[in-house]
Coordinates of C-alpha atoms in Angstrom, one line a residue:
X328 CA -175.1 -83.2 16.9
X329 CA -178.8 -82.1 17.3
X330 CA -179.5 -80.2 20.3
X331 CA -183.9 -81.7 19.6
X332 CA -185.8 -84.8 20.7
X333 CA -182.6 -84.4 23.9
X334 CA -184.1 -81.5 24.9
X335 CA -187.5 -82.0 23.8
X336 CA -188.0 -85.5 25.7
X337 CA -187.1 -83.2 29.0
X338 CA -190.4 -81.9 29.3
X339 CA -193.0 -84.7 27.7
X340 CA -195.3 -82.3 26.0
X341 CA -192.9 -81.1 23.9
X342 CA -192.9 -83.9 21.8
X343 CA -195.9 -82.9 19.8
X344 CA -193.4 -80.5 17.8
X345 CA -189.8 -81.2 17.3
X346 CA -187.6 -78.6 18.0
X347 CA -184.6 -77.8 15.7
X348 CA -182.1 -76.0 17.8
X349 CA -178.2 -75.4 17.5
X350 CA -175.7 -78.2 18.8
X351 CA -174.5 -75.9 21.6
X352 CA -175.9 -73.6 24.0
X353 CA -174.2 -70.5 23.4
X354 CA -174.9 -70.6 19.7
X355 CA -178.3 -70.7 20.5
X356 CA -178.0 -67.0 21.5
X357 CA -176.2 -66.1 18.4
X358 CA -178.1 -63.2 16.8
X359 CA -180.7 -62.6 18.7
X360 CA -182.0 -59.6 20.8
X361 CA -183.0 -59.8 24.2
X362 CA -184.9 -57.9 26.7
X363 CA -183.9 -57.5 30.3
X364 CA -186.0 -56.3 33.1
X365 CA -185.1 -55.1 36.4
X366 CA -181.4 -55.1 35.0
X367 CA -179.3 -53.9 37.9
X368 CA -180.9 -56.7 40.3
X369 CA -178.4 -59.6 41.1
X370 CA -179.6 -62.3 38.9
X371 CA -180.1 -59.7 35.6
X372 CA -176.4 -59.0 36.2
X373 CA -174.7 -62.6 36.3
X374 CA -177.5 -63.1 33.5
X375 CA -176.1 -60.4 31.2
X376 CA -172.6 -61.0 32.1
X377 CA -173.2 -65.0 30.7
X378 CA -174.7 -64.2 27.4
X379 CA -171.9 -61.9 26.9
X380 CA -169.3 -63.7 27.7
X381 CA -170.1 -67.4 26.4
X382 CA -172.1 -65.9 23.0
X383 CA -170.3 -62.3 21.8
X384 CA -172.3 -62.7 18.8
X385 CA -175.8 -61.9 20.5
X386 CA -177.5 -59.5 18.4
X387 CA -178.4 -56.7 21.3
X388 CA -179.4 -56.6 25.2
X389 CA -182.2 -54.2 25.8
X390 CA -181.4 -53.3 29.6
X391 CA -184.5 -52.1 31.5
X392 CA -183.3 -50.1 33.8
X393 CA -185.5 -47.3 36.0
X394 CA -184.1 -43.7 35.4
X395 CA -185.7 -40.1 34.6
X396 CA -184.0 -40.5 30.6
X397 CA -181.9 -42.9 28.8
X398 CA -178.9 -41.2 29.6
X399 CA -179.4 -41.7 33.3
X400 CA -180.0 -45.3 32.6
X401 CA -176.6 -45.4 30.6
X402 CA -175.2 -43.8 33.9
X403 CA -176.8 -46.7 35.8
X404 CA -175.5 -49.1 33.3
X405 CA -172.0 -48.3 33.8
X406 CA -172.0 -47.6 37.8
X407 CA -174.3 -50.8 39.3
X408 CA -173.7 -53.6 36.2
X409 CA -170.7 -52.9 34.0
X410 CA -168.5 -51.7 36.2
X411 CA -168.7 -54.8 38.6
X412 CA -166.0 -56.8 39.6
X413 CA -168.3 -59.4 38.3
X414 CA -167.3 -57.9 34.3
X415 CA -163.8 -58.5 35.0
X416 CA -163.5 -61.6 33.1
X417 CA -165.0 -60.1 30.3
X418 CA -163.1 -57.1 30.5
X419 CA -160.1 -59.0 30.8
X420 CA -160.6 -61.0 27.5
X421 CA -161.5 -57.7 25.6
X422 CA -158.8 -55.7 26.8
X423 CA -158.9 -52.0 25.1
X424 CA -162.2 -52.7 23.4
X425 CA -164.2 -53.8 26.0
X426 CA -165.8 -50.3 25.9
X427 CA -166.7 -50.6 22.5
X428 CA -168.2 -54.1 22.8
X429 CA -170.3 -53.3 25.5
X430 CA -171.5 -50.2 23.2
X431 CA -172.5 -52.0 20.1
X432 CA -173.9 -54.8 22.5
X433 CA -175.6 -53.2 25.6
X434 CA -178.3 -50.7 25.2
X435 CA -179.6 -49.1 28.5
X436 CA -183.0 -48.5 28.1
X437 CA -184.9 -45.9 31.2
X438 CA -188.1 -47.5 31.8
X439 CA -190.6 -49.0 34.7
X440 CA -192.1 -52.4 34.2
X441 CA -195.2 -50.8 37.0
X442 CA -196.2 -48.3 33.9
X443 CA -197.9 -49.0 30.1
X444 CA -195.3 -49.8 27.4
X445 CA -193.2 -50.6 30.5
X446 CA -192.6 -46.9 30.4
X447 CA -190.6 -46.1 27.2
X448 CA -191.8 -42.6 26.2
X449 CA -189.9 -42.7 22.6
X450 CA -192.1 -44.2 20.5
X451 CA -189.6 -45.2 17.4
X452 CA -187.2 -46.8 19.6
X453 CA -190.5 -48.4 21.0
X454 CA -191.4 -49.9 17.8
X455 CA -187.8 -50.9 16.7
X456 CA -187.7 -53.2 20.2
X457 CA -191.0 -54.7 19.3
X458 CA -189.6 -55.7 15.8
X459 CA -186.3 -57.3 16.9
X460 CA -186.5 -58.5 20.5
X461 CA -186.9 -62.5 20.1
X462 CA -186.7 -63.0 24.3
X463 CA -187.7 -61.1 27.2
X464 CA -186.2 -61.9 30.7
X465 CA -188.2 -60.5 33.5
X466 CA -186.1 -60.2 36.4
X467 CA -187.6 -56.4 37.9
X468 CA -189.1 -57.3 41.4
X469 CA -189.2 -55.8 44.9
X470 CA -187.6 -58.4 47.3
X471 CA -188.3 -56.8 50.3
X472 CA -190.2 -59.0 52.7
X473 CA -192.7 -56.0 54.1
X474 CA -192.7 -53.6 51.0
X475 CA -195.4 -51.1 50.7
X476 CA -198.3 -53.1 49.4
X477 CA -199.0 -50.5 46.6
X478 CA -195.4 -50.3 45.1
X479 CA -194.9 -54.3 45.8
X480 CA -198.8 -54.4 44.0
X481 CA -197.6 -52.0 41.2
X482 CA -194.1 -53.8 40.8
X483 CA -194.3 -57.8 41.5
X484 CA -198.1 -58.0 40.1
X485 CA -199.1 -55.6 37.8
X486 CA -195.9 -55.4 36.1
X487 CA -196.5 -58.6 34.8
X488 CA -199.6 -57.3 32.7
X489 CA -197.9 -54.7 31.4
X490 CA -194.6 -57.1 30.5
X491 CA -197.3 -59.7 29.1
X492 CA -198.9 -56.7 27.0
X493 CA -195.5 -55.6 25.6
X494 CA -194.4 -59.4 24.5
X495 CA -197.5 -59.5 22.7
X496 CA -196.7 -56.5 20.7
X497 CA -193.0 -57.9 19.8
X498 CA -193.5 -59.7 16.1
X499 CA -190.7 -62.4 16.6
X500 CA -191.0 -63.0 20.4
X501 CA -190.3 -66.8 20.9
X502 CA -190.4 -67.3 24.7
X503 CA -191.0 -65.1 27.9
X504 CA -189.1 -65.9 30.9
X505 CA -190.1 -64.6 34.1
X506 CA -187.8 -64.8 37.2
X507 CA -190.3 -65.6 40.4
X508 CA -189.5 -67.1 43.9
X509 CA -190.0 -70.9 45.2
X510 CA -191.4 -69.8 48.4
X511 CA -194.3 -68.6 46.7
X512 CA -195.3 -71.9 48.3
X513 CA -195.8 -69.9 51.7
X514 CA -195.1 -71.2 55.1
X515 CA -194.6 -75.0 54.9
X516 CA -195.1 -76.0 58.9
X517 CA -195.0 -79.8 57.9
X518 CA -191.9 -82.1 58.2
X519 CA -190.4 -82.6 54.7
X520 CA -193.9 -81.5 52.6
X521 CA -192.7 -81.5 49.1
X522 CA -193.5 -78.5 47.0
X523 CA -194.3 -79.4 43.6
X524 CA -193.9 -77.3 40.3
X525 CA -196.8 -76.2 40.2
X526 CA -198.6 -73.0 38.6
X527 CA -201.0 -71.2 40.7
X528 CA -204.7 -70.9 39.4
X529 CA -206.1 -67.5 38.8
X530 CA -207.4 -66.2 42.2
X531 CA -206.5 -69.2 43.8
X532 CA -204.8 -68.7 47.7
X533 CA -202.9 -70.7 50.3
X534 CA -206.2 -71.4 52.3
X535 CA -208.0 -73.2 50.0
X536 CA -212.2 -72.8 49.9
X537 CA -211.6 -70.7 52.8
X538 CA -210.7 -67.7 50.8
X539 CA -210.9 -66.3 47.9
X540 CA -208.5 -64.1 46.2
X541 CA -209.5 -61.2 43.5
X542 CA -206.8 -59.3 42.4
X543 CA -209.1 -56.4 41.1
X544 CA -210.4 -56.3 44.5
X545 CA -206.9 -56.1 46.1
X546 CA -206.4 -53.4 43.7
X547 CA -209.6 -51.3 44.3
X548 CA -209.1 -51.9 48.3
X549 CA -205.0 -50.4 48.0
X550 CA -206.7 -47.7 45.9
X551 CA -209.4 -47.1 49.0
X552 CA -206.6 -47.0 51.8
X553 CA -204.6 -44.6 50.3
X554 CA -207.7 -42.7 49.4
X555 CA -208.4 -42.4 53.1
X556 CA -205.0 -42.2 54.6
X557 CA -204.6 -39.1 52.3
X558 CA -208.3 -37.9 53.1
X559 CA -206.9 -37.6 56.9
X560 CA -203.5 -35.6 56.0
X561 CA -201.6 -38.5 56.6
X562 CA -197.9 -37.6 56.0
X563 CA -195.8 -39.7 53.8
X564 CA -194.2 -41.4 56.5
X565 CA -197.6 -42.5 58.2
X566 CA -198.8 -43.7 54.5
X567 CA -195.4 -45.5 54.4
X568 CA -196.3 -47.5 57.2
X569 CA -200.0 -48.0 56.7
X570 CA -199.2 -49.5 53.7
X571 CA -196.7 -52.2 55.1
X572 CA -198.8 -53.0 57.4
X573 CA -201.9 -53.5 55.3
X574 CA -199.7 -55.6 53.0
X575 CA -198.7 -58.0 55.6
X576 CA -202.5 -57.8 56.5
X577 CA -203.8 -59.0 53.0
X578 CA -200.9 -61.6 52.4
X579 CA -201.7 -63.1 55.5
X580 CA -205.9 -63.4 54.8
X581 CA -204.9 -65.0 51.9
X582 CA -202.2 -67.5 53.2
X583 CA -198.8 -66.4 52.5
X584 CA -196.4 -65.0 55.1
X585 CA -195.8 -61.4 53.5
X586 CA -196.2 -58.9 51.0
X587 CA -193.5 -59.9 48.8
X588 CA -194.2 -63.7 48.2
X589 CA -197.9 -62.6 47.7
X590 CA -197.5 -60.2 45.5
X591 CA -195.0 -62.7 43.6
X592 CA -197.6 -65.3 43.8
X593 CA -200.1 -63.2 42.0
X594 CA -197.8 -62.0 39.3
X595 CA -197.3 -65.6 38.7
X596 CA -201.4 -65.7 38.1
X597 CA -201.3 -62.6 35.9
X598 CA -198.5 -63.9 33.6
X599 CA -199.9 -66.9 33.0
X600 CA -203.5 -65.2 32.3
X601 CA -202.3 -62.6 30.0
X602 CA -199.8 -65.1 28.1
X603 CA -202.0 -67.8 27.6
X604 CA -202.2 -69.4 24.1
X605 CA -200.1 -65.8 23.2
X606 CA -196.4 -66.1 23.9
X607 CA -194.9 -69.2 25.2
X608 CA -194.0 -68.8 29.1
X609 CA -191.6 -70.4 31.8
X610 CA -191.4 -69.4 35.4
X611 CA -187.9 -70.0 37.2
X612 CA -188.5 -70.3 40.8
X613 CA -184.9 -70.0 42.7
X614 CA -185.0 -71.1 46.7
X615 CA -182.5 -68.6 48.3
X616 CA -180.1 -66.7 45.6
X617 CA -176.5 -67.1 46.9
X618 CA -173.1 -65.8 45.3
X619 CA -171.7 -67.6 42.5
X620 CA -170.4 -70.9 42.6
X621 CA -168.2 -71.1 39.7
X622 CA -168.8 -68.9 36.8
X623 CA -167.4 -66.3 36.2
X624 CA -165.5 -66.8 39.3
X625 CA -166.5 -68.5 42.8
X626 CA -168.2 -65.7 45.7
X627 CA -169.1 -63.0 43.5
X628 CA -172.4 -61.3 45.4
X629 CA -173.9 -58.0 46.0
X630 CA -175.8 -57.0 49.0
X631 CA -176.7 -59.2 52.0
X632 CA -179.1 -61.6 50.7
X633 CA -181.5 -63.6 53.1
X634 CA -179.0 -66.3 54.5
X635 CA -176.3 -63.4 54.6
X636 CA -177.9 -61.3 57.2
X637 CA -177.0 -64.4 59.9
X638 CA -173.7 -64.4 58.7
X639 CA -172.9 -60.8 58.9
X640 CA -174.3 -60.9 62.3
X641 CA -172.2 -63.8 63.2
X642 CA -169.3 -62.4 62.0
X643 CA -169.5 -59.1 63.9
X644 CA -170.0 -61.0 67.2
X645 CA -173.6 -59.6 67.2
X646 CA -175.3 -63.1 66.9
X647 CA -176.0 -65.0 69.9
X648 CA -178.7 -67.0 69.1
X649 CA -180.2 -68.9 65.9
X650 CA -183.8 -69.6 65.3
X651 CA -183.7 -73.1 64.0
X652 CA -183.7 -76.6 64.1
X653 CA -180.1 -78.1 63.6
X654 CA -181.4 -80.4 61.0
X655 CA -183.7 -77.5 59.1
X656 CA -182.8 -77.7 55.4
X657 CA -181.6 -74.2 54.5
X658 CA -182.3 -74.3 50.7
X659 CA -179.9 -72.0 49.3
X660 CA -178.8 -72.2 45.3
X661 CA -175.7 -70.5 43.5
X662 CA -177.1 -67.5 41.2
X663 CA -174.9 -68.7 38.4
X664 CA -176.6 -72.3 38.8
X665 CA -179.8 -70.4 38.5
X666 CA -178.5 -68.3 35.1
X667 CA -177.6 -71.6 33.5
X668 CA -180.8 -73.5 34.1
X669 CA -182.7 -70.2 33.1
X670 CA -180.6 -70.4 29.3
X671 CA -181.0 -74.2 28.7
X672 CA -184.7 -73.6 29.5
X673 CA -184.7 -70.8 27.2
X674 CA -183.6 -73.5 24.8
X675 CA -185.7 -75.9 25.8
X676 CA -188.9 -73.8 25.6
X677 CA -188.2 -71.3 22.7
X678 CA -191.5 -71.3 20.7
X679 CA -193.2 -74.4 22.8
X680 CA -196.0 -74.1 24.6
X681 CA -196.0 -76.6 27.4
X682 CA -198.1 -77.3 30.7
X683 CA -194.7 -78.3 32.5
X684 CA -193.2 -74.8 32.3
X685 CA -192.2 -73.9 35.9
X686 CA -188.5 -75.0 37.4
X687 CA -187.8 -75.1 41.1
X688 CA -184.2 -74.3 41.2
X689 CA -183.1 -75.6 44.6
X690 CA -181.1 -78.0 46.7
X691 CA -182.9 -79.2 49.2
X692 CA -184.2 -82.5 47.4
X693 CA -180.7 -83.6 46.0
X694 CA -178.0 -82.0 47.8
X695 CA -179.2 -80.3 51.3
X696 CA -177.8 -77.8 53.2
X697 CA -178.5 -77.3 56.7
X698 CA -178.8 -75.0 59.8
X699 CA -176.2 -77.2 61.4
X700 CA -173.8 -77.0 58.3
X701 CA -174.3 -73.2 58.3
X702 CA -172.9 -72.7 61.7
X703 CA -170.2 -75.5 61.4
X704 CA -168.5 -73.7 58.6
X705 CA -169.0 -70.3 60.0
X706 CA -167.8 -71.3 63.2
X707 CA -164.6 -72.4 61.5
X708 CA -164.2 -70.2 59.0
X709 CA -164.0 -67.3 61.4
X710 CA -162.3 -69.3 63.6
X711 CA -159.3 -69.5 61.0
X712 CA -159.7 -66.0 59.6
X713 CA -161.2 -63.3 62.1
X714 CA -160.7 -59.9 61.8
X715 CA -157.8 -58.8 63.2
X716 CA -156.7 -55.3 64.0
X717 CA -153.6 -53.7 63.2
X718 CA -151.8 -54.7 66.2
X719 CA -152.6 -58.7 64.8
X720 CA -155.2 -59.2 67.5
X721 CA -158.5 -60.6 66.9
X722 CA -161.1 -57.7 66.8
X723 CA -163.9 -60.1 67.3
X724 CA -164.0 -63.6 69.7
X725 CA -165.6 -66.2 67.7
X726 CA -168.1 -68.1 69.9
X727 CA -170.9 -71.0 69.2
X728 CA -174.2 -69.7 69.2
X729 CA -177.5 -70.8 71.0
X730 CA -179.5 -72.6 68.8
X731 CA -183.8 -71.8 69.3
X732 CA -185.8 -74.7 67.9
X733 CA -189.3 -72.7 67.9
X734 CA -190.8 -69.3 68.3
X735 CA -191.9 -70.0 72.3
X736 CA -188.2 -70.9 72.9
X737 CA -187.3 -67.5 71.4
X738 CA -189.3 -65.3 73.3
X739 CA -188.2 -67.2 75.8
X740 CA -184.7 -66.7 75.5
X741 CA -185.0 -63.0 75.0
X742 CA -187.6 -62.1 77.9
X743 CA -184.6 -63.5 80.0
X744 CA -181.7 -61.8 78.5
X745 CA -183.3 -58.4 77.0
X746 CA -186.7 -58.2 78.1
X747 CA -186.4 -57.9 81.7
X748 CA -182.9 -56.3 81.8
X749 CA -184.6 -53.3 79.7
X750 CA -187.5 -52.9 82.1
X751 CA -184.8 -52.8 85.0
X752 CA -183.3 -50.2 82.9
X753 CA -186.9 -48.3 82.3
X754 CA -187.1 -48.1 85.8
X755 CA -183.4 -47.0 86.1
X756 CA -183.9 -44.2 84.2
X757 CA -187.5 -42.8 86.1
X758 CA -185.3 -42.2 88.5
X759 CA -181.7 -41.3 87.6
X760 CA -183.0 -39.2 84.9
X761 CA -182.2 -38.4 80.8
X762 CA -178.9 -40.4 80.1
X763 CA -180.4 -43.6 81.0
X764 CA -183.7 -42.8 79.8
X765 CA -182.1 -42.1 76.3
X766 CA -180.2 -45.4 76.8
X767 CA -183.3 -47.3 77.7
X768 CA -185.1 -45.4 74.6
X769 CA -182.3 -46.7 72.3
X770 CA -182.3 -50.3 73.7
X771 CA -185.7 -50.2 73.4
X772 CA -185.7 -49.6 69.6
X773 CA -183.4 -52.3 68.8
X774 CA -185.2 -54.6 70.6
X775 CA -188.0 -54.0 68.4
X776 CA -186.1 -54.2 65.4
X777 CA -184.9 -57.7 66.2
X778 CA -188.2 -59.4 67.1
X779 CA -189.3 -57.4 63.8
X780 CA -186.9 -59.0 61.7
X781 CA -187.2 -62.5 63.2
X782 CA -191.0 -62.3 63.0
X783 CA -190.2 -61.6 58.7
X784 CA -187.4 -64.3 58.6
X785 CA -189.5 -66.8 60.8
X786 CA -191.2 -68.5 57.9
X787 CA -187.8 -69.4 56.3
X788 CA -185.8 -70.5 59.8
X789 CA -188.4 -73.1 60.8
X790 CA -189.3 -74.0 57.1
X791 CA -189.7 -77.8 56.7
X792 CA -190.6 -78.1 53.4
X793 CA -188.7 -79.7 50.5
X794 CA -188.7 -78.6 46.7
X795 CA -189.4 -80.8 44.2
X796 CA -187.3 -80.0 41.0
X797 CA -188.5 -82.7 38.6
X798 CA -189.1 -80.3 35.4
X799 CA -185.2 -78.6 36.2
X800 CA -184.0 -82.5 36.8
X801 CA -185.4 -83.8 33.4
X802 CA -183.8 -80.8 31.9
X803 CA -180.7 -81.4 33.4
X804 CA -180.4 -84.9 32.2
X805 CA -181.4 -84.3 29.2
X806 CA -178.5 -81.5 28.5
X807 CA -176.2 -84.2 30.1
X808 CA -176.8 -86.3 27.1
X809 CA -174.5 -83.9 25.0
X810 CA -171.6 -84.9 26.7
X811 CA -170.9 -82.4 29.1
X812 CA -169.8 -82.8 32.4
X813 CA -169.7 -81.0 36.0
X814 CA -167.7 -78.1 35.0
X815 CA -169.6 -77.4 31.6
X816 CA -170.5 -73.8 31.6
X817 CA -173.7 -74.4 31.8
X818 CA -173.9 -76.9 34.9
X819 CA -177.2 -76.2 37.1
X820 CA -176.9 -79.8 38.9
X821 CA -177.5 -79.1 42.7
X822 CA -175.2 -82.0 43.4
X823 CA -172.3 -80.7 41.9
X824 CA -172.2 -78.7 44.4
X825 CA -169.7 -79.3 47.9
X826 CA -171.2 -77.5 50.4
X827 CA -167.7 -77.1 52.5
X828 CA -165.8 -75.9 49.7
X829 CA -168.2 -73.6 48.1
X830 CA -168.9 -71.9 52.2
X831 CA -165.7 -71.6 53.1
X832 CA -163.8 -70.8 50.1
X833 CA -166.3 -68.9 47.8
X834 CA -169.1 -67.6 49.3
X835 CA -168.2 -66.3 53.2
X836 CA -165.0 -65.2 51.6
X837 CA -166.8 -63.8 48.9
X838 CA -169.3 -61.5 51.8
X839 CA -166.0 -60.3 53.5
X840 CA -164.6 -59.1 49.9
X841 CA -167.9 -57.2 48.4
X842 CA -170.4 -57.1 50.8
X843 CA -169.2 -57.0 54.9
X844 CA -167.3 -54.4 56.3
X845 CA -165.5 -53.9 59.9
X846 CA -167.8 -51.6 61.8

């Protein structure tokens, strides 16, 4: 069986040039050399594990890791990547030979995509990589919503130029895969507005003709802002806060809700511009990425992701209200489904230039998961499996939360429940002395933090769009023609997710095992 016309027809433009590909996706990776940037990140780890598990005959994986030197990068590789429980299936498979297998296949490289030549200092190694690399997977990013503008710009935006320039010097390169985010679309306030798999034009903004985006100007303004702060002898804390505020200001000026998605959008623009007619490019746009669905086992996760901050707060009895309508679609996607789509898209696009190169990896269109589902599953999970103390008694009494369907209702709720009592406490502190003053300051700080976090997450809690995934669906359809079922290693069909089973038996339990600690 040949994976040629079937995969080629996934995107009509591929018909101009027939692809000659192996009959099974894993064999496609055989004897290939792949560079993965941002290798200590969540998606990158799952990608690395997947490749090593399904195709042990991959030639080499270069993992670019931020570190002062290659020895430190290797140490981070073993502590932050290979040492994770994610690799236990692979570790069990190889047994005593696991270490030697990894050392032969995986090379940790100290580098940084915010620098020219990816920050590689060893000229010999750099030339060797440029001669060997078949594919580049760019997952490097800072994902903090209100990141400092200078840091977010350097990694998420200008990093695209450095990765592209490096790719153009790789003599064997067949494809560059850039992992972005579906939320580069910005805020969607119109009910069920469809978000298309459409690339940005250079200079395009989300405010149409009312604003113009010039990335060179953004860099210039950024430098001027830092120079101004330094000329006024601002300390590091003041510069950090000013850079955060400046990033948010510039993002909102052009129609994006935060610095993260704004700089990621600019990164997409730069990749398209830099690689046009030079290196084939695909852009993977996942939605809110969650724990593994099935591979290598259900429920592996690292860190609190967008949705998980709510689950963690609820588990600890600290979530009294929920911002969002019960029918709001929370577009979440398991990380292994994202990685499966990435690999199959690599097969389809290898050496192929295409106008259809954006893939929304999402669930809202074909298998929506709603806010009411999240509340229901969390309530049932923590009712059945509450934290218990040494006496076998529940530590947290789980209760249903108040749903607030708009920011106006949220502010009203907070005013009655927290702001007014805080004002009373302030009055008491003036009369009764230092103890109450300290309590007032602490509660004021906590309340300020809550409002800041809610404002950051508001665009997603009240998001009303639906992500079109036609390209992804076509890719999945043509892949399924190979006769693979839903349990196949490379399944990325969102309809295969049973939300109750996944949330109750994989995701929430995974959070409890790997992330959420009793405190």
